[in-house]
Amino acid sequence: MSIELRDVSKRFGPVAAVDRVSFKVDDGELVALLGPSGGGKTTVLRMIAGLEDPTAGDILVRGERVNDVPVQRRNIGFVFQGYALFKTMSVADNIAFGLKIKKWPAGDRAARVEELLRLFGLEGLGRRFPHQLSGGQRQRVAIARALAPRPSVLLLDEPFGAVDAKIRQELRDWLVRMHDELSVTTVFVTHDQEEAMEVASRIVIFSRGRLEQVGRPRVVYEEPANEFVARFIGVLNVLELRVEGGVARLDELTFPAHGVPEGQGLRIGFRPYAVQVSRNPREHRYRATLRHVYFLGVLMRLELETPSGLVVRSRITKDEFTRLGLAEGDVVSFQVREYRVLARDGEPLGPEVSAMHHAGTLGEGI
Amino acid sequence: MKARRAQNQHGRGARARRVLPGFGLTLGVTLGYLGVLVLLPLGALFLKASGMSWAEFTQAATNERALASYRVTFGSAWLAAGINAVMGTWMAWVLVRYRFPGRRLLDALVDFPFALPTAVGGLTLANLFASKGWLGRWLEPMGLKVAYAPAGIVVALVFIGLPFVVRSLQPVLEDIDREVEEAAATLGAGRLRTFAQVIFPVLLPSILTGFSLALARAIGEYGSVIFIAPKGSEIASQLIWYRLEEYDYAGAMAIAVVMLAASFVLLAGVNMAERWASRFQR
């Protein structure tokens, strides 16, 4: 079922935890609410569930206003961060809890519990108590319990926060598969942008109670609506430059001034993958020392330090790293292929600009 | 348990390393301490009683007056512990769940019956409920006679057992995750069902713990009861005292032995119920 928020605000005393937020989740979508902690995303999720009343604005499920519908009758499945399993009940009783309330006949109930145990890889664990399960299993019991009464919407609060890295990856894949199979409208909260990018079909980004951008993962990554989104999604090198003599400059790094008047400040950002590194100290425009190499798996993160002490992060593949034959302490050259002028929060950003032709005009040997 | 298992695994001379050693020493002190304080007096009690013949013992332990005193003792102790279980749960709930001015004062008041000499408590209650007392003057015209009536015994026992359930329940209540209640609500459960099926089963083991403590305390209570109990319906402890005054030591011991055995069975029963109620934790 579709969910829609219209100008929803939530105040706790003088603090606006959520400030005039509007967005829509279509039927069957898998959407992430993403933002730093305290950004208001959990409050939004709780308002959709009916665990929190909005101070202003409307919440619609399937086009109908549900503000006054109590949580018990909203027919949502909610998965809590700490799972919130009923510890005095067995796994099977946990899953059957919602079914008993909805007065399913005993036979249907048992069949549904069996079905969910199978679907969630929990066969044979029905008689266990929650404390006898691993973290990942508890998580799945919590989701199974929420899904048992066939809710119209599944809401998950930081579903992968409390498990270790390996299980987290499994759970992510599993959530995507489960969503594909059941196609129930799903909204989950996360502060991990990687998780949101990987799992969600669309991302709703919050900061300080405000909605910053809604879009597909690729869109928010490539076309961030503002500086906050650009900095929050992925890694970004950010430089504060000043316009002098027609170019924006910070120590030895220069960028075109883009019509910014002389003497004014300009903030630009560029992704680490846009930093091209060469072992030949003369190949690219800027010279730097390779201070540290971080091994990230397939990717390597390089920390470059210019003679004036600026630190620039670069990301290259392991293969390229090997091909270049780099080592810590090497003197290298680098250039910035693509960058973005970061406007102030709320202002739209220009598209990413290719810096290659500028490099050419400045007389570097390409 | 763990210590034994670890030793079995490693065999002699290769015991598991622990940060704090000293199982032997601590257990030795514990056994010695309990031996002197509990086992020795109990042994003396049984020894004294064993001086009687079986016929003498049954006569002293099961005569009409003794049987009546058991009924009064266990009946009122059971009732008082039950009242304390219900009201203790109620009070613990209020003290943990809500923030209101005077909460800490109220919380401190709960311990009052522990701090007060029980005789003082009994005297005060007797005065309150006497026909001219602050409460008695209203209750007696309504036909509720408390002081110097069987109900008075229950009131005294409720008073001295008040803190047990509250104190055993508070930490458990504080520990209950609000998310669990919200989870029940999202699944459609109303307040009553959430309390009865989600919260109460978590509380039950601690309620039973508090109940058994209050029960044990009530069975053994003497000081407060003697001031408020009616003539002619005495508790077993009172009867033991009367026997001692009559220099009938053996008779006193016989009643004491019965009390001991009955208390043991009763408390064992409550403990079993508690184990059953906390099966989800094992």
XYZ file of C-alpha atoms in Angstrom:
648
model
C 0.000 0.000 0.000
C 1.170 3.478 -0.692
C 2.197 5.787 2.123
C 2.127 9.530 1.878
C 3.264 12.250 4.255
C 1.949 15.770 3.726
C 3.695 18.594 5.538
C 4.199 16.444 8.601
C 5.854 18.058 11.627
C 6.623 16.704 15.065
C 7.656 18.910 17.935
C 8.972 17.776 21.287
C 8.584 20.948 23.315
C 10.459 23.680 21.460
C 12.427 21.201 19.357
C 11.156 20.329 15.902
C 12.224 16.721 15.472
C 10.492 16.613 12.104
C 9.864 19.794 10.176
C 7.255 19.931 7.392
C 8.189 16.722 5.666
C 6.358 15.486 2.574
C 7.102 12.405 0.531
C 5.353 9.432 -0.972
C 6.162 5.748 -0.976
C 4.486 3.788 -3.757
C 2.866 0.414 -3.367
C 5.469 -2.347 -3.128
C 8.473 -0.058 -2.880
C 11.513 -0.618 -0.657
C 12.487 2.778 0.675
C 15.242 3.860 3.055
C 14.982 6.797 5.423
C 18.586 7.921 5.690
C 20.285 10.536 7.798
C 22.603 11.155 10.698
C 21.334 10.200 14.147
C 18.923 12.758 15.529
C 17.841 13.602 12.004
C 14.219 12.729 12.668
C 14.029 9.595 10.561
C 12.986 7.274 13.381
C 10.327 9.780 14.440
C 8.948 9.738 10.883
C 8.821 5.941 10.947
C 7.066 5.952 14.317
C 4.520 8.460 13.069
C 3.734 6.251 10.074
C 3.210 3.380 12.532
C 1.048 5.464 14.839
C 3.430 5.168 17.772
C 3.851 8.931 17.655
C 1.274 11.568 16.772
C 2.316 14.259 14.331
C 2.044 17.823 15.643
C 0.875 18.949 12.225
C 0.304 17.492 8.790
C -1.374 14.403 7.397
C -0.293 10.814 7.046
C -2.076 8.814 4.371
C -2.003 5.108 3.788
C -3.540 4.009 0.513
C -4.862 7.516 0.083
C -6.745 7.539 3.370
C -5.843 9.794 6.243
C -4.747 7.647 9.197
C -3.776 10.321 11.731
C -6.623 9.310 14.022
C -6.335 5.579 13.504
C -4.715 4.042 16.614
C -1.570 1.979 16.186
C -3.461 -1.250 16.860
C -5.672 -0.754 13.815
C -3.169 0.577 11.288
C -2.263 -2.918 10.128
C 1.451 -2.218 9.953
C 4.328 -4.499 10.803
C 7.017 -2.788 12.839
C 10.475 -4.198 13.499
C 12.212 -2.499 16.399
C 15.880 -1.778 16.618
C 16.276 -4.003 19.670
C 13.868 -6.585 18.149
C 11.527 -6.316 21.164
C 10.700 -10.006 21.141
C 8.385 -11.297 23.860
C 10.904 -13.157 25.975
C 8.375 -15.235 27.872
C 7.033 -16.691 24.635
C 8.553 -19.271 22.336
C 9.512 -18.285 18.799
C 6.304 -19.817 17.462
C 4.181 -17.966 20.037
C 5.944 -14.718 19.187
C 5.084 -15.127 15.528
C 1.530 -16.224 16.304
C 0.850 -13.314 18.685
C -0.604 -10.995 16.056
C -2.582 -13.847 14.501
C -4.277 -14.663 17.814
C -5.334 -11.049 18.190
C -6.759 -11.088 14.686
C -8.593 -14.286 15.695
C -7.148 -16.572 13.072
C -8.356 -20.162 13.582
C -5.765 -22.382 15.293
C -5.132 -24.453 12.164
C -4.443 -21.425 9.943
C -2.297 -19.971 12.667
C -0.086 -23.035 12.907
C 0.213 -23.216 9.133
C 1.184 -19.543 8.881
C 3.803 -19.914 11.637
C 5.225 -22.986 9.880
C 5.304 -21.117 6.575
C 7.144 -18.151 8.080
C 9.630 -20.332 9.967
C 10.454 -21.993 6.657
C 10.619 -18.747 4.708
C 12.907 -17.203 7.301
C 15.226 -20.183 7.699
C 14.071 -20.817 11.261
C 12.861 -24.397 10.880
C 13.053 -26.371 14.087
C 13.460 -23.287 16.261
C 9.750 -22.739 16.921
C 9.898 -24.012 20.482
C 13.005 -22.068 21.484
C 12.840 -18.979 23.643
C 14.292 -15.750 22.239
C 17.341 -15.782 24.508
C 18.353 -19.117 23.015
C 18.753 -17.599 19.549
C 21.624 -15.777 17.869
C 21.329 -12.090 17.014
C 20.599 -12.781 13.358
C 17.924 -15.335 14.237
C 16.249 -12.945 16.652
C 16.199 -10.338 13.943
C 14.450 -12.733 11.584
C 11.939 -13.758 14.249
C 11.154 -10.069 14.747
C 10.536 -9.624 11.013
C 8.520 -12.842 10.815
C 6.361 -11.714 13.739
C 5.762 -8.350 12.084
C 4.847 -9.970 8.756
C 2.699 -12.785 10.145
C -0.684 -10.982 10.127
C -0.018 -9.854 6.522
C 0.408 -6.140 7.226
C -0.064 -3.655 4.442
C 3.215 -1.948 5.295
C 6.455 -3.182 6.877
C 8.476 -0.650 8.851
C 11.972 -1.409 10.158
C 13.952 0.783 12.544
C 17.713 0.373 12.025
C 17.183 -3.287 11.182
C 20.870 -4.107 10.803
C 22.305 -1.964 13.552
C 22.796 -4.562 16.238
C 24.406 -7.452 14.381
C 28.005 -7.957 13.344
C 29.314 -7.073 9.888
C 29.065 -10.456 8.225
C 25.518 -11.157 9.381
C 24.565 -7.615 8.455
C 25.538 -8.292 4.838
C 23.531 -11.534 4.830
C 20.534 -9.794 6.312
C 20.678 -7.048 3.696
C 20.680 -9.535 0.830
C 17.985 -11.466 2.550
C 15.791 -8.392 3.070
C 16.028 -7.546 -0.623
C 15.117 -11.125 -1.617
C 12.275 -11.232 0.875
C 10.947 -7.952 -0.404
C 11.104 -9.229 -3.988
C 9.136 -12.312 -2.994
C 6.507 -10.691 -0.802
C 6.457 -7.248 -2.422
C 5.060 -5.646 0.715
C 5.622 -1.901 0.894
C 8.710 -1.565 3.088
C 10.286 1.450 4.748
C 13.451 1.142 6.804
C 15.529 3.581 8.775
C 19.307 3.606 8.607
C 22.203 5.935 9.260
C 24.457 3.897 7.001
C 24.451 5.392 3.502
C 26.075 2.312 2.035
C 23.275 0.163 3.415
C 20.639 2.515 2.036
C 22.273 2.614 -1.402
C 22.573 -1.149 -1.550
C 19.152 -2.175 -0.301
C 16.657 0.548 -1.147
C 14.994 1.318 -4.436
C 14.629 4.916 -3.296
C 16.241 6.909 -0.506
C 14.696 9.672 1.585
C 17.446 11.762 3.154
C 16.887 13.703 6.379
C 18.997 16.019 8.410
C 17.927 17.923 11.484
C 14.269 17.111 10.900
C 14.257 18.373 7.342
C 13.852 16.380 4.199
C 16.912 16.992 2.030
C 16.280 14.834 -0.997
C 14.247 11.894 -2.233
C 15.519 9.783 -5.077
C 16.970 6.588 -6.434
C 20.375 5.703 -4.959
C 22.156 6.586 -8.160
C 20.368 9.918 -8.431
C 21.187 11.067 -4.912
C 24.768 9.991 -5.459
C 25.273 11.604 -8.830
C 22.912 14.537 -8.538
C 22.786 15.515 -4.893
C 20.281 18.265 -4.283
C 22.500 20.177 -1.906
C 25.769 20.174 -0.070
C 24.460 18.110 2.815
C 23.445 15.274 0.532
C 26.646 15.490 -1.467
C 28.717 15.242 1.681
C 26.568 12.628 3.375
C 26.297 10.206 0.469
C 29.654 8.667 -0.287
C 33.011 10.170 0.546
C 33.818 13.681 -0.563
C 36.952 15.797 -0.532
C 35.821 19.294 0.391
C 37.942 22.385 -0.139
C 37.304 25.974 0.864
C 38.788 28.165 -1.842
C 39.149 31.886 -2.333
C 38.920 33.595 -5.704
C 42.156 35.397 -6.577
C 43.174 36.574 -10.018
C 40.247 34.916 -11.715
C 40.776 31.441 -10.249
C 39.606 29.843 -7.029
C 42.625 28.815 -5.034
C 43.554 26.953 -1.873
C 47.325 26.722 -1.551
C 48.501 25.031 -4.748
C 45.094 23.713 -5.812
C 43.204 25.887 -8.277
C 39.787 25.602 -9.865
C 37.902 27.838 -12.315
C 36.124 30.654 -10.494
C 32.690 30.151 -12.129
C 31.820 33.794 -12.144
C 32.386 34.224 -8.437
C 33.619 37.765 -7.751
C 37.213 38.397 -6.759
C 37.967 37.839 -3.057
C 34.916 35.712 -2.354
C 34.893 32.208 -0.967
C 33.969 29.127 -2.924
C 33.517 25.613 -1.644
C 34.073 22.693 -3.949
C 33.877 18.964 -3.447
C 35.165 15.984 -5.389
C 34.829 12.257 -5.001
C 37.955 10.228 -4.217
C 37.481 8.204 -7.388
C 37.761 11.451 -9.381
C 41.333 11.929 -8.189
C 43.692 10.509 -10.776
C 47.120 9.499 -9.481
C 50.332 8.863 -11.406
C 53.706 7.639 -10.269
C 55.335 10.083 -12.592
C 55.676 13.290 -10.537
C 55.309 15.358 -13.707
C 52.423 13.606 -15.378
C 49.595 15.463 -13.586
C 49.178 18.936 -12.414
C 49.762 18.690 -8.664
C 52.568 17.057 -6.836
C 52.036 15.173 -3.576
C 53.485 12.559 -1.280
C 51.615 9.297 -0.796
C 51.223 9.301 2.991
C 49.051 6.282 3.664
C 47.515 3.421 1.776
C 44.348 1.829 3.209
C 43.275 -1.552 1.971
C 39.497 -1.683 1.575
C 39.179 -4.960 -0.286
C 38.729 -4.372 -3.990
C 39.495 -0.701 -3.533
C 42.492 1.079 -2.080
C 42.217 4.418 -0.387
C 45.217 6.685 -0.842
C 45.964 9.665 1.307
C 47.946 12.266 -0.613
C 49.647 15.220 0.998
C 50.606 18.237 -1.065
C 53.798 20.166 -0.243
C 51.737 22.769 1.582
C 50.161 20.093 3.775
C 46.698 19.686 2.176
C 45.384 16.146 2.434
C 43.452 14.740 -0.526
C 41.837 11.302 -0.515
C 41.826 9.149 -3.600
C 40.290 5.794 -4.307
C 41.613 3.440 -6.943
C 41.120 -0.232 -7.615
C 43.585 -2.749 -6.297
C 44.515 -3.693 -9.858
C 45.349 -0.139 -10.755
C 47.302 0.243 -7.551
C 49.381 -2.791 -8.479
C 49.801 -1.564 -12.061
C 51.058 1.801 -10.853
C 53.440 0.131 -8.407
C 52.808 2.680 -5.683
C 54.236 2.534 -2.183
C 53.822 4.698 0.882
C 56.222 7.636 0.835
C 56.368 7.887 -2.993
C 56.237 11.290 -4.622
C 53.373 11.210 -7.076
C 51.322 13.599 -9.158
C 47.545 13.833 -9.248
C 44.724 15.703 -10.836
C 41.045 16.137 -10.119
C 38.967 14.859 -13.009
C 35.559 15.910 -11.788
C 34.421 18.196 -9.066
C 31.345 20.023 -7.922
C 30.832 23.517 -6.668
C 29.056 23.105 -3.340
C 26.471 25.750 -2.758
C 25.052 26.502 0.662
C 22.472 24.121 2.142
C 19.153 24.283 0.365
C 20.460 25.747 -2.865
C 20.472 23.453 -5.853
C 23.819 22.206 -7.011
C 25.183 22.477 -10.496
C 26.071 19.307 -12.347
C 29.454 17.753 -11.874
C 31.999 19.587 -14.030
C 34.690 17.914 -15.985
C 38.026 19.476 -15.124
C 39.983 17.770 -17.879
C 39.888 20.519 -20.462
C 40.960 23.112 -17.908
C 43.940 21.018 -17.100
C 44.737 21.037 -20.774
C 44.535 24.788 -21.140
C 46.883 25.207 -18.243
C 49.508 23.506 -20.267
C 49.900 20.129 -18.698
C 51.227 17.352 -20.763
C 48.314 15.020 -21.376
C 28.253 -25.620 38.625
C 30.645 -23.827 36.361
C 33.567 -24.272 38.697
C 32.963 -27.993 38.863
C 32.645 -28.334 35.133
C 35.845 -26.421 34.552
C 37.717 -28.614 36.991
C 36.412 -31.783 35.416
C 37.549 -30.640 32.022
C 41.053 -29.741 33.030
C 41.622 -32.467 35.576
C 43.810 -32.152 38.653
C 46.672 -29.727 38.590
C 45.417 -27.956 35.441
C 42.548 -25.961 36.855
C 40.965 -23.184 34.872
C 42.514 -19.817 35.558
C 40.200 -17.266 37.096
C 40.578 -13.655 37.900
C 39.338 -14.194 41.437
C 40.282 -17.590 42.856
C 39.141 -18.925 46.180
C 36.183 -21.234 45.639
C 37.374 -23.473 48.482
C 37.800 -20.641 50.942
C 34.541 -18.866 50.180
C 32.485 -22.053 50.241
C 34.133 -23.100 53.496
C 33.247 -19.823 55.172
C 29.706 -19.994 53.789
C 29.144 -23.512 55.094
C 30.623 -22.737 58.490
C 28.589 -19.570 58.824
C 25.307 -21.187 57.841
C 26.145 -24.165 60.024
C 26.513 -22.088 63.163
C 23.661 -19.699 62.441
C 21.049 -21.992 60.921
C 21.862 -25.687 61.071
C 23.005 -25.793 64.697
C 19.830 -24.245 66.186
C 17.700 -26.369 63.899
C 19.536 -29.488 64.971
C 19.082 -28.568 68.627
C 15.390 -28.075 67.987
C 14.968 -31.515 66.480
C 17.104 -33.076 69.197
C 14.921 -31.570 71.873
C 11.761 -32.729 70.132
C 13.187 -36.213 69.611
C 13.244 -36.665 73.391
C 9.463 -37.177 73.225
C 7.744 -40.397 72.328
C 5.710 -40.447 69.117
C 2.451 -40.410 71.045
C 3.557 -37.473 73.146
C 4.716 -35.658 70.041
C 1.489 -36.135 68.101
C -0.525 -35.133 71.143
C 1.485 -31.938 71.636
C 1.636 -31.120 67.937
C -1.905 -31.958 66.863
C -4.167 -31.112 69.771
C -7.164 -28.909 69.082
C -5.473 -25.699 70.186
C -2.307 -26.374 68.169
C -4.295 -27.176 65.027
C -6.289 -23.976 65.439
C -3.082 -21.983 65.743
C -1.697 -23.507 62.517
C -4.866 -22.556 60.718
C -4.628 -18.990 61.962
C -0.920 -18.717 61.240
C -0.866 -20.164 57.742
C -4.270 -18.832 56.762
C -3.488 -15.247 57.677
C 0.119 -15.471 56.395
C -1.105 -16.787 53.062
C -3.781 -14.112 52.803
C -1.409 -11.329 53.842
C 1.269 -12.436 51.358
C -1.418 -12.563 48.657
C -2.579 -9.038 49.443
C 1.044 -7.906 49.436
C 1.640 -9.559 46.065
C -1.248 -7.675 44.470
C -0.692 -4.331 46.173
C 3.099 -4.611 45.929
C 2.846 -5.084 42.178
C 0.540 -2.107 42.013
C 2.886 0.109 44.033
C 6.030 -1.002 42.218
C 4.291 -0.195 38.929
C 3.422 3.316 40.061
C 6.877 3.959 41.514
C 8.728 2.756 38.416
C 6.458 3.855 35.619
C 5.494 7.373 36.589
C 7.431 10.474 37.541
C 5.609 12.660 40.023
C 6.541 14.967 42.876
C 7.106 13.028 46.072
C 7.942 9.808 44.276
C 11.238 9.366 46.080
C 9.620 10.011 49.433
C 6.978 7.415 48.669
C 9.686 5.027 47.577
C 11.490 5.493 50.895
C 8.238 4.974 52.827
C 7.971 1.458 51.421
C 10.938 0.397 53.549
C 9.391 1.804 56.686
C 7.950 -1.514 57.960
C 11.488 -2.961 57.797
C 12.976 -0.203 59.883
C 10.266 -0.018 62.526
C 10.429 -2.495 65.423
C 7.520 -4.800 64.676
C 6.132 -4.442 68.174
C 5.796 -0.710 67.587
C 4.063 -1.439 64.300
C 1.655 -3.828 65.991
C 0.873 -1.384 68.799
C 0.268 1.459 66.372
C -2.022 -0.635 64.213
C -3.926 -1.879 67.262
C -4.479 1.706 68.374
C -5.534 2.823 64.915
C -8.075 0.069 64.525
C -9.306 -0.006 68.121
C -12.932 1.029 68.540
C -11.836 4.544 69.547
C -8.914 4.718 67.098
C -8.742 6.936 64.015
C -9.735 4.163 61.667
C -11.605 1.877 64.071
C -14.196 4.505 64.965
C -15.300 4.525 61.310
C -14.884 0.861 60.548
C -16.521 -0.673 63.593
C -19.942 0.924 63.062
C -19.775 -0.552 59.552
C -19.321 -3.962 61.133
C -15.627 -4.234 60.324
C -13.808 -5.215 63.471
C -10.074 -5.279 62.874
C -8.256 -4.792 66.162
C -8.492 -7.816 68.441
C -10.094 -9.760 65.593
C -8.636 -12.247 63.075
C -8.580 -9.454 60.483
C -6.128 -7.612 62.727
C -3.590 -10.391 62.348
C -3.812 -10.107 58.574
C -3.415 -6.323 58.742
C -0.290 -6.674 60.895
C 1.175 -9.274 58.555
C 0.411 -7.162 55.498
C 2.214 -4.276 57.185
C 5.407 -6.177 57.951
C 5.502 -7.871 54.529
C 4.827 -4.747 52.490
C 8.333 -4.090 51.119
C 9.123 -7.560 49.775
C 7.117 -7.641 46.571
C 7.765 -3.965 45.810
C 11.498 -4.376 46.185
C 11.795 -7.605 44.219
C 9.682 -6.189 41.410
C 11.221 -2.748 40.926
C 14.410 -3.806 39.103
C 12.465 -6.117 36.785
C 9.949 -3.415 35.955
C 12.724 -0.934 35.270
C 14.271 -3.466 32.959
C 11.208 -3.892 30.774
C 11.788 -2.446 27.358
C 9.095 -0.020 26.258
C 9.620 -1.268 22.718
C 8.125 -4.587 23.761
C 4.852 -2.883 24.652
C 4.940 -0.935 21.418
C 5.588 -4.148 19.517
C 2.482 -5.664 21.086
C 0.505 -2.551 20.116
C 1.645 -2.676 16.480
C 0.457 -6.285 16.385
C -2.962 -5.103 17.491
C -2.860 -5.782 21.237
C -4.843 -3.479 23.506
C -3.622 -2.364 26.923
C -5.189 -5.182 28.889
C -3.829 -7.880 26.628
C -0.395 -6.255 26.535
C -0.280 -6.273 30.316
C -1.706 -9.749 30.789
C 0.225 -11.551 28.051
C 3.400 -9.548 27.574
C 4.243 -7.712 30.803
C 2.784 -9.925 33.516
C 4.600 -13.154 32.554
C 7.881 -11.245 32.832
C 6.935 -9.983 36.284
C 5.537 -13.253 37.621
C 8.824 -14.824 38.792
C 9.663 -11.708 40.818
C 6.145 -11.435 42.181
C 6.477 -15.020 43.375
C 9.890 -14.281 44.881
C 8.419 -11.350 46.783
C 5.408 -13.433 47.717
C 7.524 -16.218 49.173
C 9.622 -13.743 51.159
C 6.515 -12.031 52.503
C 4.986 -15.417 53.281
C 8.073 -16.624 55.151
C 8.204 -13.368 57.084
C 4.498 -13.577 57.931
C 4.719 -17.164 59.132
C 7.555 -16.261 61.469
C 6.096 -12.953 62.665
C 5.412 -12.532 66.339
C 6.092 -9.039 67.655
C 3.432 -7.117 65.788
C 0.747 -9.798 65.936
C 0.589 -10.207 69.705
C -0.696 -6.648 70.131
C -3.541 -6.930 67.669
C -4.527 -10.600 67.780
C -7.806 -11.491 69.475
C -7.922 -13.551 72.650
C -8.604 -17.157 71.869
C -7.328 -17.191 68.330
C -3.593 -17.213 68.563
C -0.833 -17.768 66.054
C 1.549 -20.676 66.481
C 4.369 -18.462 67.726
C 2.085 -17.224 70.485
C 1.165 -20.772 71.429
C 4.840 -21.691 71.561
C 5.364 -18.792 73.950
C 2.507 -19.917 76.174
C 3.932 -23.449 76.261
C 7.320 -22.062 77.258
C 5.700 -20.033 80.037
C 4.155 -23.257 81.269
C 7.637 -24.859 81.248
C 6.306 -27.298 78.624
C 9.490 -27.155 76.540
C 8.794 -30.371 74.684
C 5.293 -29.180 73.739
C 6.748 -25.916 72.441
C 9.333 -27.830 70.407
C 6.710 -30.108 68.911
C 4.760 -27.123 67.565
C 7.987 -25.536 66.371
C 8.922 -28.688 64.455
C 5.537 -28.790 62.753
C 5.843 -25.121 61.850
C 9.297 -25.696 60.467
C 8.267 -28.638 58.323
C 5.151 -26.895 57.060
C 7.049 -23.716 56.234
C 9.643 -25.746 54.395
C 7.054 -27.509 52.252
C 5.192 -24.268 51.595
C 8.281 -22.328 50.548
C 9.535 -25.207 48.438
C 6.181 -25.168 46.668
C 6.365 -21.435 45.987
C 9.929 -21.812 44.757
C 8.862 -24.511 42.343
C 6.138 -22.245 41.034
C 8.747 -19.553 40.615
C 11.022 -21.877 38.670
C 8.147 -22.766 36.421
C 7.288 -19.113 35.875
C 10.858 -18.262 34.932
C 11.321 -21.181 32.541
C 11.746 -18.745 29.654
C 15.041 -17.557 31.090
C 16.781 -20.916 31.034
